[in-house]
Coordinates of C-alpha atoms in Angstrom, one line a residue:
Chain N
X1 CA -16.2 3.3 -14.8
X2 CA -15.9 0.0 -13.0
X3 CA -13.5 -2.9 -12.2
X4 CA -13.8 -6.0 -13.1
X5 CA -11.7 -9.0 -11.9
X6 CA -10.9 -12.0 -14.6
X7 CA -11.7 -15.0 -12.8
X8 CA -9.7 -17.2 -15.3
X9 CA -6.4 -15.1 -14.4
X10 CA -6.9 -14.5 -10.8
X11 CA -4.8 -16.8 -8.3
X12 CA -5.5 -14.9 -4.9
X13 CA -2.4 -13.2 -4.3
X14 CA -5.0 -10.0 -2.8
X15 CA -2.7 -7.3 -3.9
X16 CA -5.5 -5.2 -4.9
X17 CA -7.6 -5.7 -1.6
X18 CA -4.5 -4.6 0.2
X19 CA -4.1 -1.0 -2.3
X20 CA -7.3 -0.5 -3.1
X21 CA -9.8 -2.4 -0.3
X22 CA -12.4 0.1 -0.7
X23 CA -12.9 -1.9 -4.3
X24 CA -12.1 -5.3 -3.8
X25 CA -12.7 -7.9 -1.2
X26 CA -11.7 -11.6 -1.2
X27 CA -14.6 -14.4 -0.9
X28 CA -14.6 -17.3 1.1
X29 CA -12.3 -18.9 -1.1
X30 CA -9.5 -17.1 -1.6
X31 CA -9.6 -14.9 -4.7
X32 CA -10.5 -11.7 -5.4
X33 CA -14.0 -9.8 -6.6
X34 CA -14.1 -6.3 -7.7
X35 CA -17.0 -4.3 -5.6
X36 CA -19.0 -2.8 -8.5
X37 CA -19.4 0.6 -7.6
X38 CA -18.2 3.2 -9.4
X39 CA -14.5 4.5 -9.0
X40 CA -14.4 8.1 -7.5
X41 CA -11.9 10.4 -9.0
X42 CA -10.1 10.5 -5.3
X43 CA -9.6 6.7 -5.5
X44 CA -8.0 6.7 -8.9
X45 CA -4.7 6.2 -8.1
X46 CA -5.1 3.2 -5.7
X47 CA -6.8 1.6 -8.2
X48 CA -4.3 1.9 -10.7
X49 CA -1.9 0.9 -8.4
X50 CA -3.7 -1.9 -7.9
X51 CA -4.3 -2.9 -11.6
X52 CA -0.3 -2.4 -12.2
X53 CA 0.8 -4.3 -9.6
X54 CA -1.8 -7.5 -10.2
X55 CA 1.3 -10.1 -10.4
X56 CA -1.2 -12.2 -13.2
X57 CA -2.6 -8.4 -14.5
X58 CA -6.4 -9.7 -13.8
X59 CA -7.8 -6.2 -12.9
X60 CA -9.7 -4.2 -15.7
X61 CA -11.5 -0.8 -16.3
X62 CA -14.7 -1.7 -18.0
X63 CA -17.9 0.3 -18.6
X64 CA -21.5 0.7 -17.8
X65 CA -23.3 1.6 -14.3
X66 CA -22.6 0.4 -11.1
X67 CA -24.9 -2.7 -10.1
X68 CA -24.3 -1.7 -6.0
X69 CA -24.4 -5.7 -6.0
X70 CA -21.2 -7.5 -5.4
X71 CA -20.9 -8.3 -8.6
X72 CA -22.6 -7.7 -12.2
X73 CA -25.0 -10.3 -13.2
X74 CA -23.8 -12.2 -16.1
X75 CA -26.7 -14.4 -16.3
X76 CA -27.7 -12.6 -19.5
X77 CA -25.4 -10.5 -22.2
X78 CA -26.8 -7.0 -22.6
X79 CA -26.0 -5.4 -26.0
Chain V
X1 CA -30.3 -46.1 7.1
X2 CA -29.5 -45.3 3.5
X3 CA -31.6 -45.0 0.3
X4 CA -31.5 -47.2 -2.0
X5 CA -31.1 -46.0 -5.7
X6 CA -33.9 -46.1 -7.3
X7 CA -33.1 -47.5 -11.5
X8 CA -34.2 -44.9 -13.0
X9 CA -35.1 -43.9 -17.0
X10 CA -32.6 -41.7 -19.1
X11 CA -33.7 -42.7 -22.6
X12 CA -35.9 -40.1 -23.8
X13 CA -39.4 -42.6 -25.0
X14 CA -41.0 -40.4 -26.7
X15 CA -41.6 -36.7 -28.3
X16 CA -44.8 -35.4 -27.9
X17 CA -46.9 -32.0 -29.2
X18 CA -48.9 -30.7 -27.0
X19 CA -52.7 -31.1 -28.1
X20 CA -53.4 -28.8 -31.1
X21 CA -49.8 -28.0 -32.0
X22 CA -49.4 -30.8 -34.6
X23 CA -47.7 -28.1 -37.0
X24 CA -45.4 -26.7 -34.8
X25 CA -41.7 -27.8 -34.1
X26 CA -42.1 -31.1 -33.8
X27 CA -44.8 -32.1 -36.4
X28 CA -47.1 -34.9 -36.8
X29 CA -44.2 -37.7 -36.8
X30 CA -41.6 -36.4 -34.5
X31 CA -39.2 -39.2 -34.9
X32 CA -38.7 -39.0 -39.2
X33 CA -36.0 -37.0 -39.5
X34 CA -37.5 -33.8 -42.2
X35 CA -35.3 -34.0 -45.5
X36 CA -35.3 -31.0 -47.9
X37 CA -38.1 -32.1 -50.1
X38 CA -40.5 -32.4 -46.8
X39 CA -39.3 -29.1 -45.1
X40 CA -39.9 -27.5 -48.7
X41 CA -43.8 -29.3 -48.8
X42 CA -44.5 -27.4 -45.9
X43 CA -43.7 -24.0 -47.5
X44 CA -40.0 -23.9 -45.8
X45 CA -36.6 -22.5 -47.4
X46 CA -39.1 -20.2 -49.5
X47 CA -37.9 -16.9 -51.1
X48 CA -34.0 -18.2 -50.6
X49 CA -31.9 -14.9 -50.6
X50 CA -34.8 -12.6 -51.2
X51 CA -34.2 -8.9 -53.6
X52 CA -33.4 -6.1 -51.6
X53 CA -30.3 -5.3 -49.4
X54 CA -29.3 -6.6 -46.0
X55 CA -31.3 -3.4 -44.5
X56 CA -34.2 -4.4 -46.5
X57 CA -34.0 -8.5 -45.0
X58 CA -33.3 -7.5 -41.8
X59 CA -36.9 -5.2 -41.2
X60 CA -38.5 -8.0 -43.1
X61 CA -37.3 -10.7 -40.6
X62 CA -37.8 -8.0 -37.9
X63 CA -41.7 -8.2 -39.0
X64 CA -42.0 -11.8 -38.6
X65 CA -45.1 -13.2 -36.7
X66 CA -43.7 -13.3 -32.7
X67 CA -40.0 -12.0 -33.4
X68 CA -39.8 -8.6 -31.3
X69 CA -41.3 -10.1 -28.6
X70 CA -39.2 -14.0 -29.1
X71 CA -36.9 -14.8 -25.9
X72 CA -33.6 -16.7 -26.9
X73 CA -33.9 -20.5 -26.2
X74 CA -30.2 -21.4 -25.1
X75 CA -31.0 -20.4 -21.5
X76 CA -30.4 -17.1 -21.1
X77 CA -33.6 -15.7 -22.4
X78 CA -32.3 -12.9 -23.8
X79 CA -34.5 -11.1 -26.7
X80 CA -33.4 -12.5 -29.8
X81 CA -33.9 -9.5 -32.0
X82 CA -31.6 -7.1 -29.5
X83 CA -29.3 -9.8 -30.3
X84 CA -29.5 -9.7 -34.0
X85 CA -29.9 -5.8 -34.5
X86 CA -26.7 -5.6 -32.0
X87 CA -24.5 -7.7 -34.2
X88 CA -26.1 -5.3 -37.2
X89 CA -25.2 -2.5 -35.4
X90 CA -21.1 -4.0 -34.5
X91 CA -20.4 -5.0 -38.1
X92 CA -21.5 -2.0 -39.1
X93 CA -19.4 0.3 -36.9
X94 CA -16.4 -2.1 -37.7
X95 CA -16.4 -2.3 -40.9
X96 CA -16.3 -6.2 -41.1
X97 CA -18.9 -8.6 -41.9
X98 CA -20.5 -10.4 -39.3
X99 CA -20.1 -14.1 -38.2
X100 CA -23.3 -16.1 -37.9
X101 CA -23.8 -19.3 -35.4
X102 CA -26.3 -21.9 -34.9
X103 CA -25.3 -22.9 -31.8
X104 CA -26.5 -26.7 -30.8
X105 CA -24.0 -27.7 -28.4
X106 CA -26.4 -28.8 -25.9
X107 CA -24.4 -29.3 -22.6
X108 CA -27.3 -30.1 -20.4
X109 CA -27.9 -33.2 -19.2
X110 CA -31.5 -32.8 -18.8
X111 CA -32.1 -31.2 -22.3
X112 CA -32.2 -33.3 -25.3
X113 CA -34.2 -30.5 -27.2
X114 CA -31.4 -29.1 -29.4
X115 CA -29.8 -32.6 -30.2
X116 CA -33.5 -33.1 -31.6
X117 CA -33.6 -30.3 -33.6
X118 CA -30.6 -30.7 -35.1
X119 CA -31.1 -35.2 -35.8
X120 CA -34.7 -34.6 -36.9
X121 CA -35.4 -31.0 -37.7
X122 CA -32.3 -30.0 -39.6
X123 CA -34.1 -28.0 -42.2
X124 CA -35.9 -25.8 -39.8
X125 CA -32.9 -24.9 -38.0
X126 CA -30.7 -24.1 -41.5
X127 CA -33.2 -22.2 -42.6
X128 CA -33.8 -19.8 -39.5
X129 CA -30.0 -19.6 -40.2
X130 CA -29.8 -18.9 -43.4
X131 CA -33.1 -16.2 -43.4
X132 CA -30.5 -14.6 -40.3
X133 CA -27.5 -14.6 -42.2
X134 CA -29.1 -12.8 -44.8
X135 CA -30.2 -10.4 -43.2
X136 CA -27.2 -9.5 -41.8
X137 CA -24.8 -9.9 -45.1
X138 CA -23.1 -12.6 -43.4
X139 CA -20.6 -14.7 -46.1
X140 CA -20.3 -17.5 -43.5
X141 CA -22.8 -19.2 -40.8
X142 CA -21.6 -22.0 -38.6
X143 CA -23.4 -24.7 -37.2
X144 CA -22.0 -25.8 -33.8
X145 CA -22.3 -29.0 -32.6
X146 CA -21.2 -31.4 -30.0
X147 CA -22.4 -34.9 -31.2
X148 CA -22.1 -37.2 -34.1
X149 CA -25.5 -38.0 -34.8
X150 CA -26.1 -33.8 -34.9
X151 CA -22.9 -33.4 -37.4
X152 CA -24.3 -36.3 -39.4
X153 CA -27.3 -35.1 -39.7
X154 CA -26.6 -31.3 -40.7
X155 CA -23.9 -32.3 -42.8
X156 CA -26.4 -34.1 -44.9
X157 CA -29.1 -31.6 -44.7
X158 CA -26.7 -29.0 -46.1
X159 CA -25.8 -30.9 -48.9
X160 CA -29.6 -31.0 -49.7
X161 CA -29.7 -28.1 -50.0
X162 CA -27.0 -27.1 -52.5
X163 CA -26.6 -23.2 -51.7
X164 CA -25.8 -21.3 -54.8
X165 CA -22.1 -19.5 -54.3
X166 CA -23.2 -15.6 -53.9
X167 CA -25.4 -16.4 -50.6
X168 CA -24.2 -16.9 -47.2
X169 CA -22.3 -20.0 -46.6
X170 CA -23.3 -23.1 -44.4
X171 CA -20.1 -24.9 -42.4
X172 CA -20.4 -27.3 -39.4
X173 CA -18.2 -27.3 -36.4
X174 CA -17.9 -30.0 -34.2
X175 CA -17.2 -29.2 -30.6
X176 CA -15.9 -31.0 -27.8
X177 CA -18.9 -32.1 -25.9
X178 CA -18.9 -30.7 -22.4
X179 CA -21.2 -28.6 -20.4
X180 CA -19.5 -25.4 -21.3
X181 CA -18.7 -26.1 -24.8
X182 CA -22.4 -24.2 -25.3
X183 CA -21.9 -21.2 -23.8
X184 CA -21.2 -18.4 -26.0
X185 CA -17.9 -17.1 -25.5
X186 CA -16.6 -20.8 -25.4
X187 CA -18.4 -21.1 -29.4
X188 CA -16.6 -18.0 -30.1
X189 CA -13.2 -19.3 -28.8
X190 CA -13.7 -22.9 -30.0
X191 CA -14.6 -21.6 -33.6
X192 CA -11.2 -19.3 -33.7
X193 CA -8.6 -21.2 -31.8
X194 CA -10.6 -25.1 -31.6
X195 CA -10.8 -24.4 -27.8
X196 CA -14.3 -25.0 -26.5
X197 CA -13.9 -22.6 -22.9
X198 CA -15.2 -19.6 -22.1
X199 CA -13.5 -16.1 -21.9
X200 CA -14.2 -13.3 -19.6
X201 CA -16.6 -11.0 -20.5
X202 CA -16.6 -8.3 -21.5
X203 CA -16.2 -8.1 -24.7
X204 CA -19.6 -10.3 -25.8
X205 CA -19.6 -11.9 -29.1
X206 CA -21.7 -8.9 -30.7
X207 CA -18.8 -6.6 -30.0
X208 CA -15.6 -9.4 -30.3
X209 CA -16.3 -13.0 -31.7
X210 CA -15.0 -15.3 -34.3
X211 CA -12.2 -14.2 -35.5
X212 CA -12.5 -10.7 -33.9
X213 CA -15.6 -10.3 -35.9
X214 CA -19.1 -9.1 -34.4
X215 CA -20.4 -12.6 -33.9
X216 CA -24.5 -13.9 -33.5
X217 CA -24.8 -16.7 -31.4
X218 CA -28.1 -17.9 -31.1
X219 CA -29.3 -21.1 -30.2
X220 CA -30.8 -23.9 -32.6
X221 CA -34.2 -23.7 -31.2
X222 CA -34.4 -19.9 -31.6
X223 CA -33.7 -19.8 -35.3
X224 CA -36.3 -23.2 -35.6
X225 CA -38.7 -20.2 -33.9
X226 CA -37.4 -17.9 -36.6
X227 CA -37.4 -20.2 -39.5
X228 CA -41.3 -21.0 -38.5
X229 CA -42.8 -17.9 -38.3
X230 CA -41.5 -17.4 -41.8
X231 CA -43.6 -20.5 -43.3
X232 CA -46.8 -20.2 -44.6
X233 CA -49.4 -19.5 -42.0
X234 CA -47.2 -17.2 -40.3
X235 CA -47.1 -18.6 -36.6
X236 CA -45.7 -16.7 -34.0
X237 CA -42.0 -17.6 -33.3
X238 CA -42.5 -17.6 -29.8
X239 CA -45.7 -19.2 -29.2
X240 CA -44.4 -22.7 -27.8
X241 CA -41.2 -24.5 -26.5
X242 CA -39.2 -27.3 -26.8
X243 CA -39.7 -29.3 -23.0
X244 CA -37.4 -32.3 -21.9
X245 CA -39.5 -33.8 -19.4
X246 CA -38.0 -36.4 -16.8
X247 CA -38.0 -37.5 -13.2
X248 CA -40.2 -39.2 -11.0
X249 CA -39.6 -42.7 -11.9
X250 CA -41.3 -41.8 -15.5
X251 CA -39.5 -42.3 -18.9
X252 CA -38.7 -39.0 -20.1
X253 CA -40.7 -37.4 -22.9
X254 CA -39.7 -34.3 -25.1
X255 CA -42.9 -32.3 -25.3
X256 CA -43.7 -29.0 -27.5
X257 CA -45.6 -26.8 -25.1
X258 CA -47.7 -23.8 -25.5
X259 CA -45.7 -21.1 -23.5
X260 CA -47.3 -20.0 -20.5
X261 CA -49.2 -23.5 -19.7
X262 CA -49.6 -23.8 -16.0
X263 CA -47.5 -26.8 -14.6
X264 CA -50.4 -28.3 -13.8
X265 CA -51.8 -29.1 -16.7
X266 CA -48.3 -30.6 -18.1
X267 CA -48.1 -32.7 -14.8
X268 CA -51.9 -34.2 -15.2
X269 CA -50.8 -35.1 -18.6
X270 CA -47.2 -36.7 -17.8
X271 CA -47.7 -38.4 -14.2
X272 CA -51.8 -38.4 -14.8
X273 CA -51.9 -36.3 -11.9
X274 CA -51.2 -33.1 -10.4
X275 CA -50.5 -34.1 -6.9
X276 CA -48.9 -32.5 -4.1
X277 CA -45.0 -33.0 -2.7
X278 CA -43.6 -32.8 -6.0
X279 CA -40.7 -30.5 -6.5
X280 CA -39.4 -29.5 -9.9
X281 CA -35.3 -29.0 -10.8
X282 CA -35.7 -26.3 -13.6
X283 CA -34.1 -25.0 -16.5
X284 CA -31.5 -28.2 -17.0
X285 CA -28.9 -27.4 -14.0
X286 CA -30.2 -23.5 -14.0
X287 CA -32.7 -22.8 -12.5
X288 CA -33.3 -24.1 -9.2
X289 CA -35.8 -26.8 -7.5
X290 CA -39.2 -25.4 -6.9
X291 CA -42.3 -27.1 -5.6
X292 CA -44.2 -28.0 -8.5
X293 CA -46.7 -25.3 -8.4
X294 CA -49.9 -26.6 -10.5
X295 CA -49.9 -22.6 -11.1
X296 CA -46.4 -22.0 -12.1
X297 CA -46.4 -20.6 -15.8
X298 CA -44.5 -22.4 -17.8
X299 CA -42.8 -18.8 -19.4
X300 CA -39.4 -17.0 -18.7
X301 CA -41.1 -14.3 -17.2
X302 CA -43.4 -17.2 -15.2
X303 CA -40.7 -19.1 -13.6
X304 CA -38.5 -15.7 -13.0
X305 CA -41.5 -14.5 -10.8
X306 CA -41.6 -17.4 -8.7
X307 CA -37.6 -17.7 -7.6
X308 CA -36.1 -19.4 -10.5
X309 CA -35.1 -19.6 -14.2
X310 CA -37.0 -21.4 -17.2
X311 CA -33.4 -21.8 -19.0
X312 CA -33.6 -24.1 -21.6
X313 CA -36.5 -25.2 -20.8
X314 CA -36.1 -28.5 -19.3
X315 CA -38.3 -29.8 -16.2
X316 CA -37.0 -33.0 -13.9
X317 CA -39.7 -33.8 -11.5
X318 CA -38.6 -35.0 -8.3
X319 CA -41.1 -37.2 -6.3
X320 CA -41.2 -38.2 -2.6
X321 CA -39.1 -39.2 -1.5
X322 CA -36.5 -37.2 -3.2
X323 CA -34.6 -34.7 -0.9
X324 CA -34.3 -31.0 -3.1
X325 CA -31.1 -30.6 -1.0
X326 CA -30.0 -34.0 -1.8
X327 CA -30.5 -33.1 -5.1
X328 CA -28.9 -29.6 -5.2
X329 CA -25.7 -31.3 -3.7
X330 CA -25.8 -33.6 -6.6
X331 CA -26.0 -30.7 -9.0
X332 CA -23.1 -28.5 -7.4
X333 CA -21.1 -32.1 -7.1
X334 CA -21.2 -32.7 -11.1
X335 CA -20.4 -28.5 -11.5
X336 CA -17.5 -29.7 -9.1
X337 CA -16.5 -32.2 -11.7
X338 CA -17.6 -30.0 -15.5
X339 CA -16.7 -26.9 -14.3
X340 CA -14.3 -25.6 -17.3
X341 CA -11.2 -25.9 -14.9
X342 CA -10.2 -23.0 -15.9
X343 CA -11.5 -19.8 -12.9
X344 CA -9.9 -20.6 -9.3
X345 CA -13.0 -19.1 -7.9
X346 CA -15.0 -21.5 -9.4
X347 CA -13.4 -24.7 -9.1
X348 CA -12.9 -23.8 -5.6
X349 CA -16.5 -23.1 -4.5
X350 CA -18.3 -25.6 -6.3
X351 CA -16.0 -28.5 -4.9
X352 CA -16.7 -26.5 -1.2
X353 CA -20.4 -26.5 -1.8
X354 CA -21.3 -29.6 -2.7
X355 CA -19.5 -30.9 0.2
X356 CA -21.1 -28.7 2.2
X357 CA -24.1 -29.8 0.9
X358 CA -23.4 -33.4 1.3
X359 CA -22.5 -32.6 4.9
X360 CA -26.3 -31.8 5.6
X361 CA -26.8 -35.4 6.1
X362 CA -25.1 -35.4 9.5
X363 CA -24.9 -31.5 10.2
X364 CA -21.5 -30.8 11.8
X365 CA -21.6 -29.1 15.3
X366 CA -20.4 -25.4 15.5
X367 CA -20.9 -24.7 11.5
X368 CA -23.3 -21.9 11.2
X369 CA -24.4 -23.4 7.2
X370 CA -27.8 -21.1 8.1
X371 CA -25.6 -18.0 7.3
X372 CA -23.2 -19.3 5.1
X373 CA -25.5 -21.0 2.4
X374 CA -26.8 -17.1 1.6
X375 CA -23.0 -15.9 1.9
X376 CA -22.2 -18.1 -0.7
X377 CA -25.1 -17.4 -3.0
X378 CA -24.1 -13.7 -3.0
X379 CA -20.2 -14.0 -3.7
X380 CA -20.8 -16.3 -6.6
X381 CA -23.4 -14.0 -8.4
X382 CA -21.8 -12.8 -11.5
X383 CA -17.9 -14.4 -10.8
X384 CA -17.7 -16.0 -13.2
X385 CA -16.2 -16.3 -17.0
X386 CA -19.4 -18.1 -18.0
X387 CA -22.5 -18.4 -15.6
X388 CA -21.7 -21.8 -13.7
X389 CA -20.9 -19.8 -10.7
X390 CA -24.8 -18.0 -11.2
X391 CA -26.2 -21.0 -11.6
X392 CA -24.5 -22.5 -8.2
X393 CA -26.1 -19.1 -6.8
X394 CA -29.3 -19.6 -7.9
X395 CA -29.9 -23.3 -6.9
X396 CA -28.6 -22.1 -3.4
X397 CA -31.1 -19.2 -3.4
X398 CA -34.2 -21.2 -4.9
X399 CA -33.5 -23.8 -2.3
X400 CA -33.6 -21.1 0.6
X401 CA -36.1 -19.4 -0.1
X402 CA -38.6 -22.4 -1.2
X403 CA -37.7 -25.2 0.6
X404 CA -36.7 -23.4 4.0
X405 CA -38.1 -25.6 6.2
X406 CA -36.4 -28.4 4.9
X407 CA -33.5 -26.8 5.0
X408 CA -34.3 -26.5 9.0
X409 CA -35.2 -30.0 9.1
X410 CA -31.8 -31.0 8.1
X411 CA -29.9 -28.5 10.3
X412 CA -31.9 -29.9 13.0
X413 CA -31.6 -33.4 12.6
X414 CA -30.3 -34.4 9.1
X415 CA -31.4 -36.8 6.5
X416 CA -32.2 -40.3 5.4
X417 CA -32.2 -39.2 2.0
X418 CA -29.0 -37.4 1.9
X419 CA -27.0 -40.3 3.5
X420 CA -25.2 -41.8 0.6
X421 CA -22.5 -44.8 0.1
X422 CA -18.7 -43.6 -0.5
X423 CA -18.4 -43.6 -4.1
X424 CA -22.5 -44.1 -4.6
X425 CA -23.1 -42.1 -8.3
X426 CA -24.2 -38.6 -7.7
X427 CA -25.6 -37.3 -10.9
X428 CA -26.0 -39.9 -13.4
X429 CA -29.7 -40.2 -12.9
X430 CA -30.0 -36.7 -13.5
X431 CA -29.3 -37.0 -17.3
X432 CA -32.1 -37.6 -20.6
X433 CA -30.6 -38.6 -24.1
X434 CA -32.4 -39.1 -27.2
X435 CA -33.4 -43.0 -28.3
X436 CA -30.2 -44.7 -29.5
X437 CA -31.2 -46.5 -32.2
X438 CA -29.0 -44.2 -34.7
X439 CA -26.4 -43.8 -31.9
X440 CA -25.1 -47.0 -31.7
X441 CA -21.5 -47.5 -30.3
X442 CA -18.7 -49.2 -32.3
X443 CA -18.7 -52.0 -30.3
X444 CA -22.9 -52.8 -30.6
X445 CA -23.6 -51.3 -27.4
X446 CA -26.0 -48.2 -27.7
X447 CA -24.0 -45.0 -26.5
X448 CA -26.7 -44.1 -24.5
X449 CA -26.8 -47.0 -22.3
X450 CA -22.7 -47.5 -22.2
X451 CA -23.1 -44.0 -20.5
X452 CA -25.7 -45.3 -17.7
X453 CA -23.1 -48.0 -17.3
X454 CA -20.6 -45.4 -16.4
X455 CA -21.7 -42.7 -13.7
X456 CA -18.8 -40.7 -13.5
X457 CA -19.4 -40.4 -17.5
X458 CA -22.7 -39.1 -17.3
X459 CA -22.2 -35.5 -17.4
X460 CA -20.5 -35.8 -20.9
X461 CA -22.4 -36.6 -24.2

């Protein structure tokens, strides 16, 4: 499982890349990305921590392999 | 010393098969908009609602001339078939039937192709839509539209057609008419709630669309592929491709090209030569400037090899002295201005980079734009709810990593050409629309030209 960040709902407050920096990091704007690797078991809780206390709740579990890029491409929908 | 603007052509002057495709998608007489009775001369909207169960249709329209290997024609390239057999595969695990789109909300402003289709080719569109529908048992198929003259048009065509009750049904939308009114999730959303933005994904319209329904989007040039490997003769769907053609001074031209034809040969026909020190902005605002390439073929899988992205297909030639960077700050400077305003990310970094970009003019001491222009490219790949931030990342990359030593050149001592006048129109040059002659404004005053008149309005049809 990976994280994924809704860019419509993010405002850059960076809770989650102060609970869980090992899978976020904040661009040169401001707001938040999700790192997409996959979440090891050991970093569970931070994580959920992190999607709890989101004040605008933009952090998701979603599914599908890690990229290792910063993010997954969207450029093209894969069913 | 600063450039002068150069008046430059938007009106598209004429549409144009490519030698020995007279029967293809844009026929013998380009500009006669194809009524029921002609479509049906050529052998189209044959076999309406064929025996047999959706299963049955489906592997029928599966072995089509050209459809496992056909490449969706809204931009993303994605395989069409995938497309269909996943929305198959969704309504069937859920239980509900399936919503079908046509989706011809063309928010390029380099691409008139789909606004063609759907004026002059109405019939070839509906009935790639309807053969799709079909095959997946859908009771309802939308057409999505952004423009009057498009609406107009369909809405006659589908009462041509007079579909009988127990077949799929044919409704047109009309859409706000923005740059992201196209993109799939924003259909989805602006055919359920009447708001034309895009949501977060995932869920994708094959597993969530209208109405919560697995939903097909394809766009309006894919199903005319579909619809004409169906007609007699059997021609693969994929064969050619809808072009919009503009730049360099010339009058653009919508052409129907064989896929896979090297640049070249399209550039000896349309300039009458294949010179040197042109550079090519790809894909409407997609897929990044390359050099014009005489061996660049014209394909997805062509342009993907070289560094950038055939999208929907449009090409705008730049000719010296046009400045790529200049140009790329003028593309990121009107996704500054149609972004959907809706991602902080987004809005943020576009507005950032294109003054960034502008900046190259008169390079700042002490900013280090050599590392940051690849800095940016990589945080914006994949950010955001739709793919403006990709195609920001893209333009950045194609322009890096084919034009790097003008990229140098301007680090080192700036540029003539990317010296512009406060308040000097950024993009409105970089925008094609179909003849207005049917278009015409209230007031007398062609639409076309009232938006040439109006810079800041050129970005919205």
């Amino acid at each position: 499982m990976r994280l994924r960040v809704d860019p419509v709902k993010c405002q850059g407050y960076l809770v989650c890349t102060d609970l869980a920096a090992r899978h976020f990091s904040v661009d040169d704007w401001g707001f938040a990305q999700a790192l997409q690797i996959d979440v090891a078991e050991a970093d569970v809780p931070a994580v959920t921590e992190a999607i709890d206390e989101c004040p605008v709740r933009a952090i998701r579990w979603i599914e599908g392999p890690a990229t290792g890029s910063a993010a997954p491409r969207q450029a093209l929908p894969d069913p | 010393m600063v450039a002068p603007p150069l008046p430059v052509p938007t009106t598209l002057s004429a549409a144009r098969p490519w030698p020995g495709l007279a029967d293809g998608l844009l026929g013998r007489d380009p500009f006669a908009r194809e009524d029921r009775d002609a479509y049906e001369a050529r052998g189209g909207h044959r076999d309406r609602r064929p025996a047999g169960d959706g299963a049955d249709r489906l592997s029928r329209l599966a072995s089509s001339p050209g459809l496992g290997a056909l490449l969706g024609r809204g931009g993303a390239a994605f395989p069409a078939l995938t497309k269909i057999r996943a929305v198959a595969a969704g309504a069937a695990r859920a239980g509900v039937p399936p919503v079908v789109v046509a989706n011809g909300a063309e928010g390029e402003p380099l691409s008139v192709k789909d606004r063609y289709l759907l004026r002059y080719r109405p019939h070839l569109v509906l009935d790639g839509l309807l053969s799709v529908a079909e095959a997946l048992d859908a009771p309802v198929a939308h057409v999505y539209v952004a423009d009057r003259a498009a609406q107009e048009s369909v809405a006659s065509a589908i009462a041509e057609l007079d579909l009988p009750a127990r077949g799929p049904q044919l409704r047109v939308f009309t859409a706000q008419d923005t740059y992201v009114a196209g993109e799939e999730t924003a259909v989805v959303r602006a055919l359920t709630t009447g708001i034309a933005r895009p949501t977060d994904k995932p869920p994708r319209p094959f597993q969530v669309g209208v109405g919560g329904a697995p939903t097909l989007v394809l766009n309006v040039e894919t199903l005319a592929c579909i619809a004409r490997a169906g007609l007699p003769g059997g021609q693969d769907g994929g064969s050619t491709f809808l072009a919009t053609v503009s730049g360099a001074g010339r009058s653009p031209v919508l052409y129907e090209l064989p896929t896979g034809l090297p640049l070249g040969a399209l550039l000896s026909e349309h300039l009458g030569r294949a010179d040197s020190g042109i550079d090519v902005l790809v894909g409407g605002f997609f897929g990044g400037i390359l050099p014009a390439w005489p061996d660049l073929e014209l394909s997805h899988p062509g342009v993907l090899r070289r560094g950038g992205s055939l999208g929907c297909g449009s090409l705008h030639l730049l000719a010296p002295p046009a400045c790529p960077v200049r140009t790329t700050a003028d593309v990121v400077a009107y996704y500054a201005r149609h972004n959907a305003g809706q991602c902080g990310m987004c809005m943020a970094s576009t507005s950032a980079i294109a003054a960034t970009l502008a900046e190259l003019a008169d390079p700042r001491e002490g900013v280090n734009y050599a590392a940051l222009l690849p800095r940016w490219a990589a945080q914006l790949r994949g950010r955001g709810a739709c793919a403006v931030p990709d195609a920001v990342a893209v333009l950045l990359r194609a322009l890096l990593r084919s034009h790097p030593q003008v990229v140098t050149r301007h680090l080192a001592s700036g540029c003539d050409q990317c010296r512009r006048e406060p308040g000097e129109p950024r993009w409105g040059h970089l925008f094609v629309s179909l003849p207005a002659d049917d278009e015409a404004a209230a007031d007398g005053v062609p639409a076309a030209r009232a938006r040439e008149l109006v810079p800041s309005a050129g970005g919205t049809r």
